[in-house]
Amino acid sequence: MSTTLPEITQPSTTGSINKSIAIFGDGSCRKESSPAYLLPERNGGIDMANFGSPAHTAAMGNAAGMMVLAAAGVGFSNAIGDAIGAAARAHYERRYDDALTTATAHAESMEELASLAMTMLAELEGENSRLRAACSQRQQVINQLKGRRP
């Protein structure tokens, strides 16, 4: 990675080429040329507010690493959000499955209860018809006994 710093010279207003110094990671330096219109200008001159500042040089040297960390932070935030979403979805599905299992078990027990109720109803209907027959016989006996009286 190289850092290109403008050389301390008078600004060019003719659009000529200004010299720059490129400092590489191994400490070697090389002069490079850039057209004057590519260099930032302010108030008619080259903006050199940060020229030679160790903090600026360190920040520019670490810029790529900071961008990687920022991208990793965004990716990590997205991953955390996805994990929270997946956990919420799993929780919802587990609750849904539990509710479905409970409802199915309740429906099965209600089916058994309905079947038992139908069996009991059939027994009661049979007993009811036997009691009607017995009551009818008794009524006939009562009627016969009434008919014998003087």
Coordinates of C-alpha atoms in Angstrom, one line a residue:
M1 CA 0.0 0.0 0.0
S2 CA 1.3 3.4 -0.8
T3 CA 0.5 6.9 0.5
T4 CA 1.0 9.7 -2.0
L5 CA 1.8 13.1 -0.4
P6 CA 2.0 16.3 -2.4
E7 CA 5.4 18.0 -2.5
I8 CA 5.7 21.4 -0.9
T9 CA 5.8 23.6 -4.0
Q10 CA 4.0 26.7 -5.2
P11 CA 0.6 25.8 -6.7
S12 CA 0.3 25.7 -10.4
T13 CA -2.4 27.7 -12.1
T14 CA -1.5 26.7 -15.6
G15 CA -2.6 23.1 -15.3
S16 CA 1.0 21.8 -15.4
I17 CA 2.1 18.6 -13.6
N18 CA 3.0 18.8 -9.9
K19 CA 5.4 16.4 -8.4
S20 CA 4.2 14.1 -5.6
I21 CA 6.1 11.8 -3.2
A22 CA 4.8 8.2 -2.8
I23 CA 5.8 6.5 0.4
F24 CA 5.5 2.7 0.3
G25 CA 5.1 0.2 3.2
D26 CA 8.7 -0.8 3.1
G27 CA 9.9 2.8 3.6
S28 CA 10.9 3.4 0.0
C29 CA 9.9 6.7 -1.7
R30 CA 9.4 7.6 -5.3
K31 CA 8.4 10.8 -7.0
E32 CA 5.2 10.6 -9.1
S33 CA 3.5 13.1 -11.3
S34 CA -0.1 14.0 -11.4
P35 CA -1.9 16.7 -13.4
A36 CA -2.6 19.8 -11.3
Y37 CA -6.4 19.5 -11.9
L38 CA -6.4 16.1 -10.0
L39 CA -5.0 17.7 -6.8
P40 CA -7.5 19.2 -4.3
E41 CA -7.4 23.0 -4.3
R42 CA -8.8 25.5 -1.8
N43 CA -8.5 29.3 -2.0
G44 CA -6.4 29.0 -5.2
G45 CA -3.7 26.7 -3.6
I46 CA -3.2 23.0 -2.8
D47 CA -4.9 21.9 0.3
M48 CA -2.0 20.8 2.6
A49 CA -3.7 21.0 6.0
N50 CA -2.7 17.5 6.9
F51 CA 0.7 17.3 5.1
G52 CA 3.2 15.8 7.4
S53 CA 0.8 15.2 10.3
P54 CA 1.7 11.8 11.9
A55 CA -1.9 11.3 13.0
H56 CA -3.2 11.9 9.5
T57 CA -0.5 9.6 8.0
A58 CA -1.4 6.9 10.5
A59 CA -5.1 7.3 9.9
M60 CA -4.6 7.1 6.1
G61 CA -2.4 4.0 6.6
N62 CA -5.1 2.4 8.7
A63 CA -8.0 3.5 6.5
A64 CA -8.2 0.1 4.7
G65 CA -8.2 -1.8 7.9
M66 CA -10.8 0.5 9.4
M67 CA -13.0 0.0 6.3
V68 CA -12.6 -3.8 6.7
L69 CA -13.5 -3.5 10.4
A70 CA -16.5 -1.3 9.5
A71 CA -17.7 -3.8 6.9
A72 CA -17.2 -6.6 9.3
G73 CA -19.2 -4.7 11.9
V74 CA -22.0 -4.3 9.5
G75 CA -21.8 -7.9 8.5
F76 CA -21.7 -8.9 12.2
S77 CA -24.8 -6.7 12.9
N78 CA -26.6 -8.3 10.0
A79 CA -25.7 -11.8 11.3
I80 CA -26.9 -10.9 14.8
G81 CA -30.2 -9.6 13.3
D82 CA -30.5 -12.8 11.2
A83 CA -29.8 -14.9 14.3
I84 CA -32.4 -13.1 16.4
G85 CA -34.9 -13.4 13.5
A86 CA -34.2 -17.1 13.2
A87 CA -34.5 -17.6 16.9
A88 CA -37.8 -15.8 16.9
R89 CA -39.0 -17.9 14.0
A90 CA -37.9 -21.1 15.7
H91 CA -39.7 -20.0 18.9
Y92 CA -42.9 -19.2 16.9
E93 CA -42.8 -22.6 15.1
R94 CA -42.2 -24.4 18.4
R95 CA -45.2 -22.6 20.0
Y96 CA -47.3 -23.3 16.9
D97 CA -46.3 -27.0 17.0
D98 CA -47.1 -27.2 20.7
A99 CA -50.5 -25.6 20.2
L100 CA -51.2 -27.9 17.2
T101 CA -50.2 -31.0 19.3
T102 CA -52.4 -29.8 22.2
A103 CA -55.3 -29.1 19.8
T104 CA -54.9 -32.6 18.2
A105 CA -54.8 -34.3 21.5
H106 CA -57.9 -32.4 22.7
A107 CA -59.7 -33.3 19.5
E108 CA -58.8 -37.0 20.0
S109 CA -60.1 -36.9 23.6
M110 CA -63.3 -35.2 22.5
E111 CA -63.8 -37.9 19.8
E112 CA -63.4 -40.6 22.5
L113 CA -65.8 -38.7 24.7
A114 CA -68.4 -38.4 21.9
S115 CA -68.1 -42.1 21.1
L116 CA -68.6 -42.9 24.8
A117 CA -71.6 -40.6 24.9
M118 CA -73.1 -42.2 21.8
T119 CA -72.7 -45.7 23.4
M120 CA -74.3 -44.5 26.7
L121 CA -77.2 -42.9 24.7
A122 CA -77.8 -46.2 22.9
E123 CA -77.9 -48.0 26.2
L124 CA -80.3 -45.4 27.6
E125 CA -82.6 -45.7 24.6
G126 CA -82.6 -49.5 25.0
E127 CA -83.5 -49.1 28.7
N128 CA -86.1 -46.5 27.9
S129 CA -87.8 -48.8 25.5
R130 CA -87.8 -51.7 28.1
L131 CA -89.2 -49.4 30.7
R132 CA -92.0 -48.2 28.3
A133 CA -92.8 -51.9 27.6
A134 CA -92.9 -52.6 31.3
C135 CA -95.1 -49.5 32.0
S136 CA -97.4 -50.6 29.2
Q137 CA -97.7 -54.1 30.7
R138 CA -98.4 -52.7 34.2
Q139 CA -101.0 -50.3 32.8
Q140 CA -102.7 -53.2 31.1
V141 CA -102.7 -55.1 34.4
I142 CA -104.1 -52.1 36.2
N143 CA -106.8 -51.7 33.6
Q144 CA -107.8 -55.4 33.9
L145 CA -107.9 -55.1 37.7
K146 CA -110.1 -52.1 37.4
G147 CA -112.4 -53.9 35.1
R148 CA -113.1 -56.8 37.6
R149 CA -114.3 -54.5 40.3
P150 CA -118.0 -54.5 41.0

